[in-house]
Coordinates of C-alpha atoms in Angstrom, one line a residue:
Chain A
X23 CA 89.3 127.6 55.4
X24 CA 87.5 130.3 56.9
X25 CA 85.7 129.9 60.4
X26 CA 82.1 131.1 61.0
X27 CA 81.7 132.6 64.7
X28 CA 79.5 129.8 65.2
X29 CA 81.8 127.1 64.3
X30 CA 84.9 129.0 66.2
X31 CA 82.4 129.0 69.7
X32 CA 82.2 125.5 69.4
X33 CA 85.7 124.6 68.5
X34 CA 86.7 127.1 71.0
X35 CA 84.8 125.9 73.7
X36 CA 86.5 122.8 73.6
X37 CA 89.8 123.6 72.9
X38 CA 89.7 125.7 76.2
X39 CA 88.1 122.8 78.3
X40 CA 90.6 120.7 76.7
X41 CA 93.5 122.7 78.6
X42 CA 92.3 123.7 82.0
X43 CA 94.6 126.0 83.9
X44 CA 96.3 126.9 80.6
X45 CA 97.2 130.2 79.1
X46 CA 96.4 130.1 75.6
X47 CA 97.7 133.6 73.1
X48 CA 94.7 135.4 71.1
X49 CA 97.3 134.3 68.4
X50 CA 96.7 131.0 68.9
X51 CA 93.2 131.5 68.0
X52 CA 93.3 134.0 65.6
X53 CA 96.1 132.3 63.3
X54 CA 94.6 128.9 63.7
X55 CA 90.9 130.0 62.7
X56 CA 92.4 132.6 60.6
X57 CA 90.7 135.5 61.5
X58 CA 90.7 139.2 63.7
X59 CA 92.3 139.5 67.1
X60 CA 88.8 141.2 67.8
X61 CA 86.6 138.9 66.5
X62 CA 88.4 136.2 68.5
X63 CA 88.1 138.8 71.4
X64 CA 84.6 138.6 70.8
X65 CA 83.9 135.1 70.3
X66 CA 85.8 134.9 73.9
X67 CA 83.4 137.1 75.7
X68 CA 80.7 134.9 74.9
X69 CA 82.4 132.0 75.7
X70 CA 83.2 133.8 79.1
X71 CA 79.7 134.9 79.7
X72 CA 77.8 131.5 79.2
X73 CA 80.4 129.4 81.3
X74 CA 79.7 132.3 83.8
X75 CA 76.0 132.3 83.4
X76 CA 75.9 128.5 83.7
X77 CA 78.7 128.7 86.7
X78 CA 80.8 126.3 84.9
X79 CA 84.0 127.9 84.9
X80 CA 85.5 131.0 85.1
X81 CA 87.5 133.0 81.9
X82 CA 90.1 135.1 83.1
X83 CA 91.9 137.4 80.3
X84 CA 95.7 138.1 80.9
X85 CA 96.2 141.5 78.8
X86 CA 99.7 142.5 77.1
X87 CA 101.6 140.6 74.7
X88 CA 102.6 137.6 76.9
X89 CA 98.8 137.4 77.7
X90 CA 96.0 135.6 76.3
X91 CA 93.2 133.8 78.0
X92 CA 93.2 131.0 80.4
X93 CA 90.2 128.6 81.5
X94 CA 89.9 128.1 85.0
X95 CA 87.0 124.9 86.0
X96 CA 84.9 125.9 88.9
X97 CA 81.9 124.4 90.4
X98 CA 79.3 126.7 91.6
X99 CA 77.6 125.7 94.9
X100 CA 74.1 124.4 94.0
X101 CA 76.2 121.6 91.5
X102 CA 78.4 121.3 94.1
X103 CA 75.4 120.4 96.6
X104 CA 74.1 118.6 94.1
X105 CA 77.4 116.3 94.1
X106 CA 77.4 115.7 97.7
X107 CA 73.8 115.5 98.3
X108 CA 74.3 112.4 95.7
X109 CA 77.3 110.8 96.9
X110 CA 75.6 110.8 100.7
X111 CA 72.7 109.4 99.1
X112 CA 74.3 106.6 97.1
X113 CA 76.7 106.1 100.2
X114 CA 73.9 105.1 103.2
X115 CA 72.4 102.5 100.3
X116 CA 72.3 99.6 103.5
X117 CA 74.0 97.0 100.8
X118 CA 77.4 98.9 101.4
X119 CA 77.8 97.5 105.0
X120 CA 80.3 94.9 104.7
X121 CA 81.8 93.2 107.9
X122 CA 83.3 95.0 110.5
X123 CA 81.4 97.9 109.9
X124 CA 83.3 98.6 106.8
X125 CA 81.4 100.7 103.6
X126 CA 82.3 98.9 100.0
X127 CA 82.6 102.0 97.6
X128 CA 85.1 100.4 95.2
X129 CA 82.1 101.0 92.6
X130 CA 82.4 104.6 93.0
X131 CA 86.0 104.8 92.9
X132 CA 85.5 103.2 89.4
X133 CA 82.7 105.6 88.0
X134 CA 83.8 108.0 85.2
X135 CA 81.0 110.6 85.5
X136 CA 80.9 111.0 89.3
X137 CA 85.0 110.6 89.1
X138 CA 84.7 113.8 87.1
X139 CA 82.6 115.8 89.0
X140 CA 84.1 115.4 92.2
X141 CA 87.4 116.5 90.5
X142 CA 86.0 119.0 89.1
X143 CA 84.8 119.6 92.7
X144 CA 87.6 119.7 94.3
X145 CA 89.8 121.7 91.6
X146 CA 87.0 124.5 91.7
X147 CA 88.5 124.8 95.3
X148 CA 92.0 124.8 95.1
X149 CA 91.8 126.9 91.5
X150 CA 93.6 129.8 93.1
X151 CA 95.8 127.7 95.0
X152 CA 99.2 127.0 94.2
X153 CA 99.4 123.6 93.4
X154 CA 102.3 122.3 91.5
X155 CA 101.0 118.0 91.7
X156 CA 99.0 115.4 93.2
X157 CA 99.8 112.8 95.6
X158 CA 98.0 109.7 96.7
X159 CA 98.9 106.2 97.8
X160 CA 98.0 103.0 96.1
X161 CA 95.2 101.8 94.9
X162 CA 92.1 103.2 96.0
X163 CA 93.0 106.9 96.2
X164 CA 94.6 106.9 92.2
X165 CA 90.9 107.5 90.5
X166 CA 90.5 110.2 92.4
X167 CA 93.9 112.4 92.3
X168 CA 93.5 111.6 88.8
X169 CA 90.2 113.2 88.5
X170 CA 91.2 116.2 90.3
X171 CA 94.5 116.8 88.3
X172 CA 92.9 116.7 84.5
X173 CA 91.1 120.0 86.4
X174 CA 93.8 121.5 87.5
X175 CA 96.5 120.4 84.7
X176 CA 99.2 119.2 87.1
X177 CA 100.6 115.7 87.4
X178 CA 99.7 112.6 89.7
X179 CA 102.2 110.9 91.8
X180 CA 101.3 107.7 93.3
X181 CA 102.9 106.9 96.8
X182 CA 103.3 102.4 96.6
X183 CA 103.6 100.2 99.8
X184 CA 106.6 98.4 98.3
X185 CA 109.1 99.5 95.3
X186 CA 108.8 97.7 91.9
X187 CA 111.8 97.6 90.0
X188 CA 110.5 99.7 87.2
X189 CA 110.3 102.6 90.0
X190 CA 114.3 103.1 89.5
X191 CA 115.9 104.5 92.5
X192 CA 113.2 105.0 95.2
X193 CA 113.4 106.9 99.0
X194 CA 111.2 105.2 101.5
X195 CA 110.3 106.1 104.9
X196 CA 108.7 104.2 107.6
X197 CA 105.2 105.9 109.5
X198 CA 102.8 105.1 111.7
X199 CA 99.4 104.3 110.7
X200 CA 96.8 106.2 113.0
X201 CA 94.2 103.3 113.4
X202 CA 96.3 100.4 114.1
X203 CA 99.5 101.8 115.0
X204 CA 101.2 99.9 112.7
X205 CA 104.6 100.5 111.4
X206 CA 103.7 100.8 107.7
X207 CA 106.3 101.7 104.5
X208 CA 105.9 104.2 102.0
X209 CA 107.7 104.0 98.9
X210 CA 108.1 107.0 95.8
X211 CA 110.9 107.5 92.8
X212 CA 113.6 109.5 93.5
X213 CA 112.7 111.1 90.1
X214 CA 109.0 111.3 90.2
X215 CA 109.3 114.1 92.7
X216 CA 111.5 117.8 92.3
X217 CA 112.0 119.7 95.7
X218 CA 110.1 122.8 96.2
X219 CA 106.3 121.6 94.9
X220 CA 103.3 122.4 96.4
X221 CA 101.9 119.4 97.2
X222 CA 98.0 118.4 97.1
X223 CA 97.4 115.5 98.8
X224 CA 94.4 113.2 98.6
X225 CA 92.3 110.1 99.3
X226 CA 89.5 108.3 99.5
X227 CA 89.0 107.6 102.9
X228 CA 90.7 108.9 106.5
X229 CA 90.3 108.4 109.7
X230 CA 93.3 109.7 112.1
X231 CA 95.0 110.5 109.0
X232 CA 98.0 108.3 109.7
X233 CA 98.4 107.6 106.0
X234 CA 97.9 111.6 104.7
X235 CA 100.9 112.0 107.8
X236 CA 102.8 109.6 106.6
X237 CA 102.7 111.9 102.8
X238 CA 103.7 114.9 104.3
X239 CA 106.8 113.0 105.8
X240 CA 107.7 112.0 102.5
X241 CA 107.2 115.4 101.2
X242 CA 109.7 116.8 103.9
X243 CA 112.4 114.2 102.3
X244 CA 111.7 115.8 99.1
X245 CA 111.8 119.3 100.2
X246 CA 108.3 119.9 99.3
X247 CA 104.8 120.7 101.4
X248 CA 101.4 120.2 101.3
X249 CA 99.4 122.6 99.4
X250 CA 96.4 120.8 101.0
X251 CA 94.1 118.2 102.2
X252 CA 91.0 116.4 100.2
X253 CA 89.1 113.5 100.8
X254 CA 86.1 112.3 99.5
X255 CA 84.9 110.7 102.8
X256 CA 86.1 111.1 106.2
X257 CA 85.3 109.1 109.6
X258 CA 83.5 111.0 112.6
X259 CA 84.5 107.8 114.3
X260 CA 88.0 108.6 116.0
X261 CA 88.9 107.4 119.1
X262 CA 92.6 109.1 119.6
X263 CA 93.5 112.8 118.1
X264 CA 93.4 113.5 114.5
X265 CA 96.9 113.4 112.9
X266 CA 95.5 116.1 110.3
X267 CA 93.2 118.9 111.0
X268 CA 93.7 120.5 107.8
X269 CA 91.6 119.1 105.3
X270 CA 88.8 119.4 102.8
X271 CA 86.1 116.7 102.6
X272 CA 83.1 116.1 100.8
X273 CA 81.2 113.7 103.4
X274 CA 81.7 113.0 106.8
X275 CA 80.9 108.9 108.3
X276 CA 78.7 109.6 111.5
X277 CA 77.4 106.1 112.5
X278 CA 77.5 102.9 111.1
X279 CA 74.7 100.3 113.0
X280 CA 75.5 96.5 111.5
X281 CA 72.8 95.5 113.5
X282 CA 70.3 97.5 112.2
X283 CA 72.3 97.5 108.8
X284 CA 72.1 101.6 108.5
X285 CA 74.8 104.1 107.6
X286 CA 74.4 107.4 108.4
X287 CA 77.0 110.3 106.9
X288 CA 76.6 114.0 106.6
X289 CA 78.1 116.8 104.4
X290 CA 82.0 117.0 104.9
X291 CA 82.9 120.5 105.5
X292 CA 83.3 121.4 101.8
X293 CA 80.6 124.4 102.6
X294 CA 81.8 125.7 105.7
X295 CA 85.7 125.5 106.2
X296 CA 86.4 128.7 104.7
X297 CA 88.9 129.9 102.3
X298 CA 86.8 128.5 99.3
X299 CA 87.6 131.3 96.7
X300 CA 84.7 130.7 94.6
Chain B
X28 CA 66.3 133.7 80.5
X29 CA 66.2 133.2 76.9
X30 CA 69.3 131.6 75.6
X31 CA 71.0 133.3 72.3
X32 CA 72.3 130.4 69.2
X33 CA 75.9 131.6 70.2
X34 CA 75.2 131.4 74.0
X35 CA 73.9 127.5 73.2
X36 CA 76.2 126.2 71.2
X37 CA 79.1 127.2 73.9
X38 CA 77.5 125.3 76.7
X39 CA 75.9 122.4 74.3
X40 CA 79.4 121.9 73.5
X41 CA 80.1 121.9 76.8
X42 CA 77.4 119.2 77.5
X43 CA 78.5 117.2 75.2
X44 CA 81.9 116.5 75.6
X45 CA 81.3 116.0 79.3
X46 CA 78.7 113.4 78.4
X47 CA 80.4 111.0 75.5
X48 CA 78.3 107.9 74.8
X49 CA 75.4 109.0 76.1
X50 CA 71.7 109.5 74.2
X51 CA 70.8 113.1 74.9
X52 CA 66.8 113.9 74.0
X53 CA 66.7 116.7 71.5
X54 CA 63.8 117.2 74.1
X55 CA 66.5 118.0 77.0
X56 CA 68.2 121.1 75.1
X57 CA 64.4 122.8 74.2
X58 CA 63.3 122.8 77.6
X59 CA 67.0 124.0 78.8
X60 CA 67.3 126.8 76.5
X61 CA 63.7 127.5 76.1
X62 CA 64.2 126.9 72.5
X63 CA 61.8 125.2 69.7
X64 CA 63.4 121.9 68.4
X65 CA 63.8 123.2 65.0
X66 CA 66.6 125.5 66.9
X67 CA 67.7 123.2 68.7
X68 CA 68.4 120.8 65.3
X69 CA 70.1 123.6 63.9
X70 CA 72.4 124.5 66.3
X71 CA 73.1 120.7 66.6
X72 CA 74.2 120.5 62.6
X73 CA 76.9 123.3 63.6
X74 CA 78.4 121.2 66.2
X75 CA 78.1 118.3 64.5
X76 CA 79.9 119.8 61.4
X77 CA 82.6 121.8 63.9
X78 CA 83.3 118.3 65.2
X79 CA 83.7 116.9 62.1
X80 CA 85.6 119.3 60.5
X81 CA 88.0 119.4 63.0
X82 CA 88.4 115.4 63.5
X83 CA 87.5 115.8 67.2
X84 CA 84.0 113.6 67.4
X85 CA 81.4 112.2 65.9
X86 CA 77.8 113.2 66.5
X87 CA 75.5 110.4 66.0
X88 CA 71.5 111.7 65.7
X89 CA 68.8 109.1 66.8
X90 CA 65.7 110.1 64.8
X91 CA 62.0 109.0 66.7
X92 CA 60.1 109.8 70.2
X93 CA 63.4 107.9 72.3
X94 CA 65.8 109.3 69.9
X95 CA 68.3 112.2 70.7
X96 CA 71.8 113.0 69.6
X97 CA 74.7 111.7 71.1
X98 CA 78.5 112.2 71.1
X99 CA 81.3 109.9 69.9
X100 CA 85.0 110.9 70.9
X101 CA 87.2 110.0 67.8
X102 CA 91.0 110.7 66.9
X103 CA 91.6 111.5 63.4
X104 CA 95.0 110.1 62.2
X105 CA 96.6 112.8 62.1
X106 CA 96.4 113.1 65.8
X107 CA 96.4 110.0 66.0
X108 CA 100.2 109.6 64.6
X109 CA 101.1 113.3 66.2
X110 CA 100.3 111.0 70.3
X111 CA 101.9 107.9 69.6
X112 CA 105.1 109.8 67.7
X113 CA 105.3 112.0 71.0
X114 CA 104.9 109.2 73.1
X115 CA 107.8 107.2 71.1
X116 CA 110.1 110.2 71.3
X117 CA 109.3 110.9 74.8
X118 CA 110.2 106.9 75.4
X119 CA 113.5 106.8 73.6
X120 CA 115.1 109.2 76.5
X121 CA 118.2 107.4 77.5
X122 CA 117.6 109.1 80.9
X123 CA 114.2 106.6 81.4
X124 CA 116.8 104.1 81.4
X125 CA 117.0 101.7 84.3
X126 CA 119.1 98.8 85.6
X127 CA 118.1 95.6 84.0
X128 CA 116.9 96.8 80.9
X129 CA 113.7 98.3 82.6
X130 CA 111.8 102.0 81.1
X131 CA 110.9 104.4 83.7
X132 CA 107.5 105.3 82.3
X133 CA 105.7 106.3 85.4
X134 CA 105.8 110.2 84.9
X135 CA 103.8 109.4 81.9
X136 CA 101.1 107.4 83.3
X137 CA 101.0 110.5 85.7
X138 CA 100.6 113.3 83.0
X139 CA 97.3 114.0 82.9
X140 CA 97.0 116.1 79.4
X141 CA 99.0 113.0 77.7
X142 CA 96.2 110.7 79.7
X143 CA 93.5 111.9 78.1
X144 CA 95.1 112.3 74.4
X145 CA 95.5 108.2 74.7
X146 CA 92.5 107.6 76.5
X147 CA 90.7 109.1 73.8
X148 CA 92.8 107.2 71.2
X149 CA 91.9 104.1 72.0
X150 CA 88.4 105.1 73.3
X151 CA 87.8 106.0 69.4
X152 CA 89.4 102.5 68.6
X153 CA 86.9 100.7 70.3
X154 CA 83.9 103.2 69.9
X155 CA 81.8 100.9 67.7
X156 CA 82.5 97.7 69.4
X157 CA 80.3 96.6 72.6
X158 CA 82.4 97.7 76.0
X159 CA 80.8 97.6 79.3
X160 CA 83.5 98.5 81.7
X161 CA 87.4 98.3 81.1
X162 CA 89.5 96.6 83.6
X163 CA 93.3 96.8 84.5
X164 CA 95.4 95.4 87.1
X165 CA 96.7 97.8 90.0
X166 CA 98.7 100.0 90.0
X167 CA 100.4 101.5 86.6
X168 CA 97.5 100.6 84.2
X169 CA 94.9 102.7 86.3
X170 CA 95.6 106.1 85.1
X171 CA 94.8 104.8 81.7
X172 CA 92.3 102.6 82.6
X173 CA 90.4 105.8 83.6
X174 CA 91.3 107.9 80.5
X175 CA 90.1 105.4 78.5
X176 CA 86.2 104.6 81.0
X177 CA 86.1 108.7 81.0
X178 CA 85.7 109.0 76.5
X179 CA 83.9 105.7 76.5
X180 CA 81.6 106.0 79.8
X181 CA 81.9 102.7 81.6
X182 CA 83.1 102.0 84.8
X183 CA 86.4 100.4 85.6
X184 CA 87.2 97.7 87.3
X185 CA 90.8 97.1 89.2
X186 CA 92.6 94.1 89.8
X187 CA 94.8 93.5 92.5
X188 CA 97.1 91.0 93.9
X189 CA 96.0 90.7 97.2
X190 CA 92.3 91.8 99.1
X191 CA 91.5 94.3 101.7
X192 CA 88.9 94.5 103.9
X193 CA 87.1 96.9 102.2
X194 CA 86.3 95.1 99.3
X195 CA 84.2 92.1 100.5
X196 CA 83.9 88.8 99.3
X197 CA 85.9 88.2 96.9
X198 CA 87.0 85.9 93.9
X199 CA 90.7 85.3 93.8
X200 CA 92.6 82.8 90.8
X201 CA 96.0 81.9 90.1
X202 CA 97.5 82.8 87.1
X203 CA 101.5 81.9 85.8
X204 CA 102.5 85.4 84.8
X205 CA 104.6 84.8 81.6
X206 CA 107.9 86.2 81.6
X207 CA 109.3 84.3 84.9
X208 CA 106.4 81.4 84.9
X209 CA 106.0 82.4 88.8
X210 CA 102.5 81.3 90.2
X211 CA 100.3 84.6 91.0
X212 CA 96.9 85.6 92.6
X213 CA 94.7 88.0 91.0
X214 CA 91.4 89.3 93.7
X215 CA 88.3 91.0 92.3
X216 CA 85.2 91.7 95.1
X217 CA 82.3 90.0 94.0
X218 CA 80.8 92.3 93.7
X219 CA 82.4 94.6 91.2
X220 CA 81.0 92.9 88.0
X221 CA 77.9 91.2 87.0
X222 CA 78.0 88.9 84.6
X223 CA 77.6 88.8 80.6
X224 CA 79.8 92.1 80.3
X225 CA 82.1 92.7 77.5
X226 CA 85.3 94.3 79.3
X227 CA 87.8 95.9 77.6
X228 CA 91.5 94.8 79.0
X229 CA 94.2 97.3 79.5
X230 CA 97.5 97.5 81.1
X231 CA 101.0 100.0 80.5
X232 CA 103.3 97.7 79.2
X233 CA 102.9 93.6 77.9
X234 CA 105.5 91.2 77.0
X235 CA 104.4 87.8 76.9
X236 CA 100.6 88.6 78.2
X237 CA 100.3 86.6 81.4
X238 CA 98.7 89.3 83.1
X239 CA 96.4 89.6 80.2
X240 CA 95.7 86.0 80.3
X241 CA 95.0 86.0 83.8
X242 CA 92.4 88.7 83.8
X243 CA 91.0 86.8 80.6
X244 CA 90.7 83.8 83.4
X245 CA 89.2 86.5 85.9
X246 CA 86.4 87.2 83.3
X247 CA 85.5 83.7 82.8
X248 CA 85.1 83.2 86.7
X249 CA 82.7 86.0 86.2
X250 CA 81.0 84.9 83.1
X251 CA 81.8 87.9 81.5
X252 CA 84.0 87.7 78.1
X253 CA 86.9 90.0 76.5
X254 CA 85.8 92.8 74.5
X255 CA 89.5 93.5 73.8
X256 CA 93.1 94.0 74.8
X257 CA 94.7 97.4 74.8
X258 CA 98.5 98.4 75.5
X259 CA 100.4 101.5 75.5
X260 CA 103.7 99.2 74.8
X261 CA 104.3 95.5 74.0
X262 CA 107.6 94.5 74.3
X263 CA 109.0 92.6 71.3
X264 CA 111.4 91.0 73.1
X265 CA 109.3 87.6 73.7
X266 CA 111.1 85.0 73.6
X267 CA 108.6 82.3 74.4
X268 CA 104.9 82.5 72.2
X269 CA 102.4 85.4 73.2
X270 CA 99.9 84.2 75.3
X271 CA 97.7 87.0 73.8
X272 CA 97.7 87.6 69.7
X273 CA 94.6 89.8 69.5
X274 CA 95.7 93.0 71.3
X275 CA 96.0 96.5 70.2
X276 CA 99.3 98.5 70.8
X277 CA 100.4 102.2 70.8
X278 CA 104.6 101.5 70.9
X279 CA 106.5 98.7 70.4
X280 CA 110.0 98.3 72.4
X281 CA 112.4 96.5 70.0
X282 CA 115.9 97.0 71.5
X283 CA 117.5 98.6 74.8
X284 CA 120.8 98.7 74.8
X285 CA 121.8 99.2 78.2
X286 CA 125.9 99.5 77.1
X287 CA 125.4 102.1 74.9
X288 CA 122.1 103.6 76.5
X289 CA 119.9 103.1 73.8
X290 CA 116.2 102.7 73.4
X291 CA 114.4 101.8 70.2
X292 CA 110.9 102.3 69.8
X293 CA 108.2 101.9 66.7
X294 CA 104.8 102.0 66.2
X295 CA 102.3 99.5 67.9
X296 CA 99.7 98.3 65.4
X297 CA 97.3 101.2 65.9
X298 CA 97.3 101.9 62.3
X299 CA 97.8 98.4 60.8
X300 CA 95.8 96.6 63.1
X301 CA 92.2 96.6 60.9
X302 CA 89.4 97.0 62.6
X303 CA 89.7 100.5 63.4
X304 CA 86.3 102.0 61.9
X305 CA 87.1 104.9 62.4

């Protein structure tokens, strides 16, 4: 069959947010809608100029004959404050509180349109970052390395408290947690991990950062390193040093009052730690 | 700014796709794109068609003052039988081999472009039937747990085996988990369903279904019913009855052969299941 321009924007469109981070030939497109390199050229710039207009994502174009044209997901700032200024919002709703000063946000964790957008989020600002995978540990982290690595088109690797037998061969090393001082155990596949990755590491929640220590440990066993930090909420609250000073949040804990049952966070410092490319 | 058809139909694709399931007022597009309906309805026939054409959606249009148009993810067979023959292939690797007879599948449940190809397979399975949220037990079936909530948009709901602080009250049951008849605890926070929900039940891998059956035990602590049962791979080697017959399946494991390092995989019942109204 032959493709009209309109039909090729459309399938276009979402074959490229189909495969984020992923170089696609102009003879992919022009064999499979079967039709002029500069017609597809074409359709491209207007694909490139709306996601641009809309500060969606970005369209970069690789010239030469290895090249062809690569979708890159990016979140401009007034979405991105839009995301925050939500996630604060939904966060200090007084019902959260449970004992011990503790915030219930399993709800969140489980939420597939706010799941997206914070990945998207955070992908938008490690795009130009090399970043090979995704770590987290078990459970409540998973939802959101996940959402982060359909972004960026790398794999999730999920860091367990104990080894299942499934796992096959597994190296585990001991750390200790920042809050408690606990000696805790981390557990990962020999094979889910090859040496030399850039490592993004992320979470839902951190304090010290006793648990994102504990990853970069087990990176070092695996000869890899951190390509960076990200967590959707982190605690003002800390007593003792931070294990962790380089990181990337979205919202920041200030005060939690059980008394008076309020919660009080601010933005993380996704606007002002610098080094955001976008 | 005034929008041009080819500029709209780019980012109404776009809006789409990120917003499956959801009723979008023909209204919303006008005022976006400055654009009469009559426009809008047109453009809207192109992507519908695209779509169709291509075996990559539905578009469903809601005529009337609350109607709109929404979008269906759906897998044509073809696709269909191109994921689940990749995933077989990818399965029968001697190298996923592991003592005991066990499949090392977690680089799988880690690949996020694979992810969303089966998320959307079964999300097109179950796209006419009532789901509310899909739920899993921690940790493998999570990643597809979320690819599945992110085509159908409902939240999803993790299981675990033991509670933490941050989830509350909670409701815990004991469950005999079928293939060793040991005695185990399933905890959901109370919180994390209302009741009267239809919840779709996933996990990676099923043999006999005792972990199926005890989130089917879950839900009726919760007054909420199954809305169905989906697998990536049963295990044919059940030696005792299934304590789940109506469940939907990508893979079946019929044989390892741990001598001779063989693994032997077929089709789930995807296609001969019935049902499917797709």
């Amino acid at each position: 069959m032959k493709w009209k321009r309109s039909e090729r924007l459309v399938d276009m469109t979402q074959h490229l947010l189909a495969n984020p981070h992923t170089l696609i030939p102009l003879t992919y497109f022009s064999s499979l809608y079967d039709a002029a390199k500069s017609s597809i050229s074409e359709d491209l710039a207007i694909v490139k100029e709306t996601f641009e207009e809309r500060g969606t994502g970005r369209l970069i174009t690789v010239p030469g004959a290895a090249g062809g044209v690569k979708y890159i997901p990016v979140v401009g700032e007034r979405e991105a404050r839009d995301i925050i200024g939500g996630l604060i919002h939904s966060l200090e709703d007084p019902d959260r509180l449970l004992p011990g000063g503790y915030l219930y946000m399993t709800d969140l964790l489980g939420d597939p349109h706010l799941l997206d957008r914070i990945g998207k989020l955070f992908a938008s600002w490690f795009a130009d970052r090399r970043v090979d995978a995704i770590m987290t540990v078990a459970t409540k982290g998973i939802s959101i390395a996940h959402a982060i690595a359909r972004h960026l088109n790398v794999p999730v690797i999920v860091v367990r408290r104990d080894s299942k037998v499934t796992d096959g061969p597994t190296v585990s090393i001991n750390y200790v947690s920042g809050s408690n001082r606990r000696i805790q155990t981390m557990v990962l596949p020999k094979r889910s991990m090859k040496s030399g990755q850039h490592v993004l590491l992320t979470d839902d929640f951190m304090k010290v950062g006793g648990t994102m220590n504990g990853m970069k440990n087990l990176l070092q066993e695996f000869g890899c390193e951190p390509a960076g930090v990200a967590v959707l909420v982190e605690s003002e609250d800390v007593q003792e040093e931070r294990l962790v000073e380089d990181y990337l949040s979205l919202a920041r804990l200030r005060k939690v009052n059980e008394k008076e049952r309020t919660i009080e966070l601010i933005e993380g410092n996704y606007f002002t730690k610098g080094g955001n490319p976008q």
